[in-house]
Coordinates of C-alpha atoms and ligand atoms in Angstrom, one line a residue:
M1 CA 96.4 84.3 124.9
T2 CA 98.2 86.5 127.6
T3 CA 96.7 88.7 130.2
D4 CA 99.0 91.8 129.7
G5 CA 96.0 93.9 128.4
S6 CA 97.1 93.5 124.8
W7 CA 94.7 90.6 124.1
W8 CA 93.9 91.9 120.8
K9 CA 97.5 91.3 119.5
D10 CA 96.5 87.6 119.1
A11 CA 92.9 88.4 118.1
V12 CA 91.4 88.1 114.5
L13 CA 88.6 90.7 113.8
Y14 CA 85.4 90.1 111.5
E15 CA 83.6 93.5 110.3
L16 CA 80.4 92.9 110.2
Y17 CA 77.6 95.1 108.1
V18 CA 74.6 94.9 110.4
R19 CA 72.0 95.5 107.5
A20 CA 73.5 93.1 105.4
F21 CA 74.0 90.0 107.9
R22 CA 70.6 88.8 108.9
D23 CA 67.3 90.1 108.9
A24 CA 65.1 88.6 112.2
D25 CA 62.0 90.6 111.7
G26 CA 61.4 90.3 108.1
D27 CA 61.4 93.9 106.7
G28 CA 64.3 93.5 104.4
H29 CA 67.1 94.9 106.3
G30 CA 69.4 93.1 108.3
D31 CA 69.4 94.1 112.3
L32 CA 70.7 93.3 115.5
R33 CA 68.5 90.4 116.7
G34 CA 69.6 88.8 113.1
V35 CA 73.1 89.4 114.2
C36 CA 72.4 87.6 117.7
E37 CA 70.9 84.6 115.8
R38 CA 74.1 84.0 113.9
L39 CA 76.5 84.7 116.8
D40 CA 77.7 81.1 116.9
Y41 CA 78.8 81.0 113.1
V42 CA 80.7 84.0 114.1
R43 CA 82.3 82.5 117.2
D44 CA 82.7 78.9 114.9
L45 CA 84.6 81.0 112.5
G46 CA 87.2 81.6 115.2
V47 CA 87.3 85.2 115.3
D48 CA 87.6 87.4 118.6
V49 CA 86.1 90.9 117.9
L50 CA 83.0 91.9 115.8
W51 CA 83.5 95.3 114.5
L52 CA 79.9 96.5 113.6
L53 CA 79.5 99.2 111.0
P54 CA 77.7 102.6 112.3
L55 CA 74.7 101.7 114.2
S56 CA 73.2 105.0 115.2
P57 CA 69.9 106.9 113.4
S58 CA 70.9 108.4 109.9
P59 CA 69.2 109.4 106.9
L60 CA 71.8 106.8 105.2
R61 CA 73.1 108.9 102.4
D62 CA 76.4 107.5 103.6
D63 CA 75.5 103.9 105.3
G64 CA 75.3 105.4 108.7
Y65 CA 78.4 107.7 108.7
D66 CA 76.1 110.2 108.2
V67 CA 74.9 110.4 112.2
S68 CA 71.8 112.2 113.0
D69 CA 71.5 111.3 116.8
Y70 CA 74.6 109.8 118.5
Y71 CA 72.6 108.2 121.5
G72 CA 70.3 105.8 119.8
I73 CA 70.2 103.1 117.3
H74 CA 68.9 103.2 113.6
P75 CA 65.2 101.8 113.8
D76 CA 65.8 99.5 111.1
Y77 CA 68.3 97.6 113.3
G78 CA 66.1 97.5 116.6
T79 CA 66.9 99.3 119.7
L80 CA 69.5 99.9 122.4
D81 CA 68.0 96.7 124.5
D82 CA 68.6 94.7 121.1
L83 CA 72.1 95.9 121.2
R84 CA 72.7 95.0 125.0
A85 CA 71.3 91.7 124.1
L86 CA 73.6 91.4 121.5
L87 CA 76.7 92.6 123.6
D88 CA 75.5 90.0 126.2
G89 CA 75.0 87.0 123.5
A90 CA 78.6 87.7 122.3
H91 CA 80.3 88.4 125.6
A92 CA 78.9 85.3 126.7
R93 CA 80.6 83.5 123.7
G94 CA 83.9 85.0 124.5
L95 CA 83.6 87.7 121.6
K96 CA 84.2 91.3 121.9
V97 CA 82.1 94.2 120.3
I98 CA 83.3 97.5 118.5
T99 CA 81.4 99.9 116.8
D100 CA 82.4 102.8 114.4
L101 CA 82.6 106.2 116.2
V102 CA 82.0 109.0 113.4
M103 CA 83.5 112.1 115.3
N104 CA 84.7 114.1 112.4
H105 CA 81.2 114.9 110.8
T106 CA 77.6 114.4 111.4
S107 CA 74.7 114.4 108.9
S108 CA 73.4 117.7 107.8
D109 CA 70.2 116.4 109.1
H110 CA 71.6 116.3 112.8
P111 CA 69.7 118.7 115.0
W112 CA 73.1 120.4 115.8
F113 CA 73.7 121.3 112.2
Q114 CA 70.1 122.3 112.1
A115 CA 70.5 124.6 114.9
S116 CA 74.1 125.9 113.7
R117 CA 73.0 127.0 110.2
R118 CA 70.4 129.2 112.1
R119 CA 72.7 130.5 114.4
Q120 CA 70.9 129.2 117.3
E121 CA 72.3 130.1 120.8
G122 CA 75.0 127.7 121.8
K123 CA 75.5 125.7 118.3
A124 CA 76.4 128.5 116.0
D125 CA 80.1 127.4 116.1
W126 CA 79.8 123.7 116.2
Y127 CA 80.5 123.5 112.6
V128 CA 83.0 125.2 110.4
W129 CA 81.8 128.0 108.7
S130 CA 83.5 130.6 106.5
D131 CA 82.6 133.6 104.0
D132 CA 85.4 132.6 102.2
P133 CA 85.6 129.1 100.1
S134 CA 89.1 129.6 99.2
R135 CA 90.3 129.0 103.1
Y136 CA 92.1 125.9 103.6
A137 CA 93.2 125.4 100.0
G138 CA 95.8 123.2 100.6
T139 CA 93.5 120.4 101.6
R140 CA 92.7 117.6 99.2
V141 CA 89.0 116.1 98.4
I142 CA 88.5 112.7 99.2
F143 CA 85.3 111.7 97.5
T144 CA 86.4 112.8 94.1
D145 CA 83.7 111.5 92.2
S146 CA 81.0 113.3 94.0
E147 CA 82.5 116.3 95.6
S148 CA 84.4 119.1 93.9
S149 CA 85.2 121.1 97.0
N150 CA 85.5 120.7 101.0
W151 CA 83.2 123.9 101.1
S152 CA 79.5 123.9 100.5
W153 CA 77.1 126.9 100.5
D154 CA 74.5 126.8 102.9
A155 CA 71.7 129.3 101.9
V156 CA 70.0 129.4 105.2
R157 CA 73.0 130.7 107.3
G158 CA 74.4 132.4 104.2
Q159 CA 77.9 130.9 104.8
Y160 CA 79.9 128.2 103.6
Y161 CA 80.3 125.1 105.7
W162 CA 83.5 122.9 105.8
H163 CA 83.2 119.0 104.9
R164 CA 85.9 116.3 104.2
F165 CA 83.2 113.9 102.7
F166 CA 80.1 114.2 101.2
H167 CA 78.5 117.7 101.2
H168 CA 75.7 116.4 103.4
Q169 CA 78.3 115.3 106.1
P170 CA 79.4 118.9 107.6
D171 CA 82.4 118.5 110.0
L172 CA 82.4 119.3 113.4
N173 CA 84.4 122.1 114.7
Y174 CA 86.9 120.9 117.2
D175 CA 88.2 124.0 118.1
N176 CA 84.8 124.3 120.1
P177 CA 85.2 122.8 123.5
E178 CA 81.8 122.2 123.6
V179 CA 82.0 119.9 120.7
R180 CA 85.1 118.0 122.3
S181 CA 83.4 117.5 125.5
T182 CA 80.0 116.2 124.1
M183 CA 82.1 113.9 121.7
L184 CA 83.6 112.6 124.9
D185 CA 80.1 112.2 126.3
V186 CA 79.2 110.1 123.4
V187 CA 82.0 107.9 123.9
R188 CA 80.9 107.2 127.5
F189 CA 77.5 106.6 126.6
W190 CA 78.5 103.5 124.6
L191 CA 81.1 102.5 126.8
E192 CA 78.9 102.1 129.8
L193 CA 76.4 100.3 127.4
G194 CA 79.0 97.6 127.2
V195 CA 80.9 97.9 123.7
D196 CA 84.2 97.1 124.1
G197 CA 85.6 99.7 121.9
F198 CA 85.4 101.8 118.9
R199 CA 86.9 101.9 115.3
L200 CA 87.4 105.5 115.2
D201 CA 86.5 107.0 111.7
A202 CA 88.3 109.7 109.7
I203 CA 90.5 110.7 112.6
P204 CA 93.3 112.8 110.9
Y205 CA 90.9 115.4 109.8
L206 CA 89.3 116.9 113.2
F207 CA 91.1 120.3 113.0
Q208 CA 91.8 123.1 110.3
R209 CA 94.8 125.3 110.1
E210 CA 95.5 127.7 107.3
G211 CA 99.0 126.8 105.5
T212 CA 98.8 123.0 105.9
N213 CA 96.8 120.0 104.3
C214 CA 94.2 120.0 107.2
E215 CA 95.2 116.3 108.2
N216 CA 97.3 115.0 111.3
L217 CA 97.6 118.0 113.1
P218 CA 99.2 118.6 116.4
E219 CA 95.7 119.9 117.7
T220 CA 94.1 116.7 116.5
H221 CA 96.8 114.4 118.2
A222 CA 96.1 116.5 121.5
F223 CA 92.5 115.6 121.3
L224 CA 93.0 112.0 120.6
K225 CA 95.3 111.8 123.5
E226 CA 92.5 113.4 125.6
L227 CA 90.0 110.9 124.2
R228 CA 92.2 108.0 124.8
A229 CA 92.7 109.3 128.6
F230 CA 89.2 109.6 129.2
V231 CA 88.3 105.8 127.9
E232 CA 91.0 104.4 129.8
G233 CA 89.2 106.4 132.9
I234 CA 86.0 104.3 132.2
E235 CA 87.1 101.1 130.3
P236 CA 90.7 100.2 130.9
G237 CA 92.3 98.4 127.8
A238 CA 89.5 99.3 125.7
F239 CA 89.9 98.3 122.0
L240 CA 90.7 101.7 120.1
L241 CA 91.2 101.7 116.6
G242 CA 91.9 104.5 114.3
E243 CA 91.1 104.9 110.7
V244 CA 94.4 106.8 109.6
N245 CA 94.4 106.3 105.9
Q246 CA 98.3 107.8 105.6
W247 CA 102.0 107.1 105.0
P248 CA 103.5 104.9 107.9
E249 CA 105.5 108.1 108.8
D250 CA 102.4 110.2 109.1
T251 CA 100.6 107.5 110.9
L252 CA 103.2 106.7 113.5
P253 CA 102.4 109.6 115.7
Y254 CA 98.9 108.3 116.2
F255 CA 100.2 105.6 118.4
G256 CA 101.8 108.4 120.5
D257 CA 104.1 107.3 123.4
G258 CA 102.3 103.6 123.4
F259 CA 99.9 104.6 126.0
D260 CA 98.7 108.0 125.2
E261 CA 97.1 107.9 122.0
M262 CA 96.0 105.1 119.9
P263 CA 96.8 101.5 120.7
L264 CA 95.9 100.3 117.1
L265 CA 95.9 101.5 113.7
F266 CA 95.1 100.3 110.4
H267 CA 98.1 99.7 108.2
F268 CA 96.5 101.4 104.9
P269 CA 99.5 101.0 102.4
V270 CA 100.2 97.8 102.9
M271 CA 97.0 96.5 101.6
P272 CA 97.3 97.9 97.9
R273 CA 100.8 96.4 97.9
L274 CA 99.6 93.0 98.6
W275 CA 97.3 93.3 95.6
K276 CA 100.0 94.7 93.5
A277 CA 102.2 91.8 94.7
L278 CA 99.9 89.0 93.6
A279 CA 99.3 91.1 90.1
E280 CA 103.3 91.2 89.4
G281 CA 104.1 87.8 90.7
S282 CA 106.9 89.6 92.7
A283 CA 107.2 90.3 96.8
A284 CA 109.0 93.5 96.0
P285 CA 105.8 95.6 96.5
I286 CA 105.6 93.9 100.2
R287 CA 109.2 94.4 100.8
W288 CA 109.1 98.0 99.6
I289 CA 106.2 99.0 102.1
L290 CA 107.5 96.8 105.0
E291 CA 110.8 98.4 104.9
R292 CA 109.5 101.9 105.2
T293 CA 107.3 100.9 107.9
P294 CA 108.8 102.4 111.4
A295 CA 108.8 100.1 114.2
I296 CA 105.9 101.0 116.7
P297 CA 105.8 101.1 120.4
P298 CA 105.8 97.5 121.7
S299 CA 102.2 98.2 123.1
C300 CA 100.9 99.1 120.3
Q301 CA 99.8 97.0 117.0
W302 CA 98.9 97.6 113.3
V303 CA 95.7 96.2 111.9
V304 CA 96.1 94.4 108.4
F305 CA 93.2 93.8 105.9
L306 CA 92.7 92.7 102.6
R307 CA 89.3 94.3 101.8
N308 CA 86.4 96.2 103.7
H309 CA 83.2 98.2 103.2
D310 CA 85.0 100.7 101.4
E311 CA 86.6 100.7 97.9
L312 CA 90.0 99.2 97.7
T313 CA 91.7 102.7 98.5
L314 CA 94.6 103.9 96.2
E315 CA 95.3 106.7 98.1
M316 CA 98.7 105.7 99.4
V317 CA 100.2 104.4 96.1
T318 CA 101.9 106.6 93.2
D319 CA 100.4 107.7 90.2
A320 CA 102.1 105.0 88.2
E321 CA 101.2 102.3 90.8
R322 CA 97.3 103.3 90.5
A323 CA 97.5 103.0 87.1
F324 CA 98.8 99.6 87.4
M325 CA 96.3 98.5 89.6
Y326 CA 93.4 99.9 87.6
A327 CA 94.8 98.2 84.6
C328 CA 95.1 94.6 86.5
Y329 CA 92.0 95.2 89.2
A330 CA 89.6 97.5 87.4
P331 CA 89.7 97.3 83.7
E332 CA 86.0 98.6 83.3
P333 CA 85.6 102.0 84.6
V334 CA 82.7 100.8 86.3
M335 CA 84.7 99.2 88.7
R336 CA 86.5 102.2 89.7
L337 CA 85.3 104.6 92.6
N338 CA 87.0 107.6 93.7
V339 CA 90.6 106.7 94.3
G340 CA 89.8 102.9 94.5
I341 CA 88.1 99.8 93.1
R342 CA 84.9 99.1 94.3
R343 CA 85.0 95.2 94.1
R344 CA 85.0 92.5 96.5
L345 CA 87.8 89.9 97.5
A346 CA 86.8 87.2 95.3
P347 CA 86.0 88.7 92.0
L348 CA 89.3 90.6 92.6
C349 CA 91.0 87.4 92.5
D350 CA 88.9 86.0 89.5
F351 CA 87.5 83.7 91.8
D352 CA 90.4 81.9 91.9
R353 CA 90.9 79.8 95.5
A354 CA 94.5 79.8 95.1
R355 CA 94.9 83.2 95.0
V356 CA 92.4 84.0 97.8
E357 CA 94.3 81.5 99.9
L358 CA 97.6 83.2 99.2
L359 CA 96.3 86.5 100.2
H360 CA 94.8 85.4 103.3
S361 CA 98.1 83.5 104.2
L362 CA 99.8 86.7 103.8
L363 CA 97.4 88.7 105.8
M364 CA 97.6 86.1 108.8
T365 CA 101.5 86.3 108.9
L366 CA 102.1 89.7 108.5
P367 CA 102.7 92.0 111.5
G368 CA 99.6 93.0 112.9
T369 CA 96.1 92.0 113.9
P370 CA 94.2 90.7 110.8
I371 CA 90.5 92.0 109.8
L372 CA 87.9 89.9 107.9
Y373 CA 85.3 91.4 105.8
Y374 CA 81.9 89.7 106.2
G375 CA 81.0 87.2 103.2
D376 CA 84.7 87.0 102.2
E377 CA 84.9 83.9 104.1
I378 CA 82.6 82.1 101.7
G379 CA 83.7 83.6 98.6
M380 CA 80.9 86.4 97.7
G381 CA 80.9 88.3 94.9
D382 CA 79.7 91.9 94.3
D383 CA 77.3 93.9 92.1
L384 CA 78.8 96.4 90.2
T385 CA 75.2 97.7 88.8
L386 CA 74.6 99.2 92.3
P387 CA 75.9 102.4 93.0
D388 CA 79.1 103.9 95.3
R389 CA 80.3 101.0 97.5
N390 CA 76.7 99.3 97.8
G391 CA 78.1 96.4 95.4
V392 CA 80.4 95.1 98.3
R393 CA 77.3 95.3 100.9
T394 CA 74.8 93.1 99.5
P395 CA 73.0 90.3 101.7
M396 CA 75.0 87.6 103.4
Q397 CA 74.2 84.4 101.8
W398 CA 73.3 81.7 104.3
T399 CA 71.6 79.4 102.3
D400 CA 70.4 78.9 98.6
G401 CA 66.5 79.0 99.7
P402 CA 64.5 82.2 99.5
G403 CA 66.1 85.4 100.6
A404 CA 69.3 83.5 100.9
G405 CA 68.4 82.9 104.2
F406 CA 68.9 86.2 104.9
S407 CA 65.4 87.8 105.1
S408 CA 62.1 86.4 104.6
A409 CA 61.0 89.6 102.8
Q410 CA 59.8 89.9 99.2
Q411 CA 62.2 92.8 98.8
T412 CA 65.6 93.0 100.6
Y413 CA 67.4 96.6 101.1
A414 CA 69.9 95.7 98.2
P415 CA 69.1 92.8 95.7
L416 CA 70.7 89.4 96.5
L417 CA 73.7 88.6 94.0
T418 CA 72.9 87.0 90.6
G419 CA 75.3 84.7 88.1
P420 CA 78.0 83.0 89.2
S421 CA 78.1 84.1 92.9
A422 CA 74.6 83.8 93.5
P423 CA 73.2 82.3 96.7
A424 CA 72.3 79.2 94.7
N425 CA 76.0 78.6 93.9
V426 CA 77.8 80.5 97.0
N427 CA 76.1 80.2 100.5
V428 CA 77.3 79.1 104.0
A429 CA 75.3 76.1 104.3
A430 CA 76.8 74.5 101.0
A431 CA 80.3 75.5 102.5
E432 CA 79.5 74.1 105.9
R433 CA 78.5 70.6 104.2
D434 CA 82.0 70.6 101.9
Q435 CA 84.8 69.9 104.0
G436 CA 87.4 71.4 101.0
S437 CA 85.3 74.7 101.2
L438 CA 86.9 78.0 101.8
L439 CA 85.2 78.7 105.0
H440 CA 86.7 75.3 106.3
W441 CA 89.8 76.2 105.3
L442 CA 89.7 79.6 106.7
R443 CA 88.4 78.2 110.1
R444 CA 91.6 75.8 110.1
L445 CA 93.9 79.2 108.8
I446 CA 92.4 81.1 111.8
A447 CA 92.8 78.2 114.5
I448 CA 96.6 78.1 113.5
R449 CA 97.1 81.7 113.2
K450 CA 95.8 81.8 116.9
G451 CA 97.7 79.0 118.2
R452 CA 101.1 80.5 117.3
E453 CA 102.2 83.1 119.7
A454 CA 104.7 84.5 117.4
L455 CA 102.4 85.4 114.7
G456 CA 100.3 87.7 116.9
R457 CA 102.8 89.5 119.1
G458 CA 106.2 88.2 117.7
T459 CA 109.0 90.4 116.1
F460 CA 108.6 90.2 112.2
T461 CA 111.3 90.3 109.6
M462 CA 111.0 89.8 106.0
L463 CA 113.7 87.6 105.2
P464 CA 115.8 88.2 102.0
S465 CA 114.7 85.8 99.2
P466 CA 116.6 83.8 96.7
D467 CA 113.7 84.2 94.5
P468 CA 112.0 87.4 94.2
A469 CA 108.4 86.0 93.8
L470 CA 108.9 84.5 97.1
A471 CA 107.8 86.4 100.3
V472 CA 109.5 85.1 103.3
F473 CA 108.6 86.0 106.9
L474 CA 110.0 85.3 109.8
S475 CA 108.2 85.9 113.3
T476 CA 109.6 85.0 116.5
S477 CA 108.8 85.4 120.1
E478 CA 110.1 84.0 123.3
R479 CA 108.3 80.6 122.8
D480 CA 107.6 80.4 119.3
A481 CA 108.7 81.1 115.9
V482 CA 106.8 80.6 112.3
V483 CA 108.6 80.8 109.3
S484 CA 106.1 81.6 105.9
V485 CA 106.8 81.5 102.4
H486 CA 104.4 82.8 99.9
N487 CA 104.6 82.2 96.4
L488 CA 103.4 85.2 94.5
A489 CA 104.2 83.7 91.0
G490 CA 101.6 81.9 89.1
E491 CA 104.3 79.5 88.4
P492 CA 105.8 76.8 90.8
R493 CA 108.8 77.9 92.6
R494 CA 111.6 75.6 94.2
V495 CA 114.2 76.8 96.2
T496 CA 116.3 75.8 99.4
L497 CA 115.8 78.4 102.0
S498 CA 118.3 78.9 105.0
V499 CA 117.1 80.9 108.4
P500 CA 119.9 81.5 110.2
A501 CA 118.0 83.1 113.1
L502 CA 116.8 79.8 113.9
A503 CA 119.9 77.9 112.9
G504 CA 120.3 74.3 114.8
R505 CA 116.7 73.9 115.1
D506 CA 114.7 71.4 113.2
L507 CA 111.5 73.2 111.6
R508 CA 108.1 71.2 110.9
L509 CA 105.9 72.0 107.8
G510 CA 102.9 72.7 109.6
F511 CA 100.6 74.5 107.4
G512 CA 100.5 75.0 103.5
G513 CA 98.8 75.1 100.3
R514 CA 99.8 74.0 96.4
L515 CA 102.6 72.1 97.9
E516 CA 104.5 70.5 95.0
D517 CA 105.4 67.1 94.9
G518 CA 108.4 65.8 97.3
V519 CA 107.4 68.3 100.4
C520 CA 104.5 67.6 102.4
L521 CA 102.9 68.5 105.5
G522 CA 104.4 67.2 108.9
S523 CA 107.7 67.0 107.1
V524 CA 110.8 68.2 109.1
A525 CA 113.9 70.0 108.0
P526 CA 116.7 72.1 109.4
A527 CA 116.3 75.6 109.5
E528 CA 119.4 76.0 107.2
A529 CA 117.8 73.9 104.4
L530 CA 114.3 74.2 104.2
P531 CA 113.2 72.7 101.2
V532 CA 110.6 75.0 99.2
A533 CA 108.6 73.6 96.6
L534 CA 105.5 75.7 95.9
G535 CA 103.0 75.5 93.2
A536 CA 101.5 78.5 91.5
H537 CA 100.4 81.1 94.8
G538 CA 101.4 78.2 97.0
Y539 CA 102.4 78.9 100.5
A540 CA 104.2 77.1 103.3
W541 CA 104.5 78.0 107.2
W542 CA 107.4 76.2 109.5
W543 CA 107.6 75.9 113.0
P544 CA 110.0 74.2 115.5
E545 CA 109.7 70.7 115.6
D546 CA 110.3 70.9 119.4
D547 CA 106.6 72.7 120.0
A548 CA 104.9 70.9 117.3
Ligands
BGC601 C1 84.2 105.1 106.4 C2 83.3 105.5 105.1 C3 82.8 106.7 105.3 C4 83.6 107.6 105.3 C5 82.8 109.2 105.8 C6 85.3 106.6 105.8 O1 86.6 106.3 106.5 O2 84.7 104.0 106.2 O3 82.5 104.3 104.6 O4 81.6 107.1 103.9 O5 84.6 107.6 106.4 O6 82.4 109.0 107.1

């Protein structure tokens, strides 16, 4: 790792839902003390940063993304002292911890909203109120399955209020300077408590202006710049990851000049194209989106992922692509939600280890910092009988014992999975015992990724490929280079590859899976003639022989 302040370029993140991870006090809900008990597991995965889903008090109608007090911890999760203990435990193990910062909206239970709907002094303008629900008509609805408008009527105030998500999540009014300064105060509170940064939820929607789609407005960028400067003043180099689910050209401005807005942003549109490429057996969708991804300031970084706690979002695809994705991955209506697919990684791959490995091989070699979602490392399934996104948020499966080693309670916040991915069949203890498990494989993958400087912070190129099924990536840095080849087809592929950028160098096949006969790990070949012989969904990574 380097010490240039962008340590997160070499990092791997782990997204962890506290309610689901480990229940230390036996009430059926995961808690912060439970996470503390499992910090060694997380460290041993090889990840560097934990992203904790919202922790604050909330009526939990959107799993904590509906905050009712920004300065506390939900009683199910414990106390601020428990969080301090977790931060100490994590830091002692070299792990950083970021939390969700939900700035755009609060719960309608929040005292601010209760005061605002009663026009109480000082709070009357804290939310976006209107007599006219036809304002901002150019703004899309995000939760299309549950909301038909971004306006809801409030009988107490006798006006409509604006909300981009559920109707119980009114948007704060960022035109009000007190709202802006209060949110900076919230940021200060958590940084002073010791968190290492934030995942900034839903930031494109902070302001509204007539005649626009109310996304990515100049006023939003101005506030985010203020926030970045404020954070730098308290915790220089804090980890700030913006959730901007937009096309690359609209996302780019959130990096600012490289130092004055977001250092890290999710690359949303690349994600569905990895899945589409897999379904089509062709690297074309990956090439398409990477060619449309502009260069970003060298000090900044994309963050890439395969799955997360939400539906697999299909907002950044065309209608035809969405129809194709639904046909391949969500044939039953119960699998769909809003504009997306509410399934976990392993079931999306039909529990096929080869496809799971291939997607991770792509994830770890794409430009950017990768995020893993809890449970995917052991191939957990989902529960489609649960509503909304709850089916991908079920208890972590530690053992095949009672409560899956998650909880000693009779009843847990959500049922344990049943069927083929029940704890009896899929659990951490079994994965630990089996040297060939996905868990062991993933630990190796992470260790290898982290040992290759070119992957985190190198220059990325998607090379031309003699076979459209093969995605060929080249990452180079001053001291390192990695060529990775990914076979998206369900049949073997054999080609000889030339990498002119590394001409004259011998490359060693350092890592791979589903290698065909005749090519084996450790073999060395010139960069002008790399023998690629991959089985269905196979992958191979080479790096210069001289730095083994
Ligand atoms: C979060 C969702 C949440 C929404 C509203 C999203 O971006 O990822 O889980 O429902 O914001 O806060």
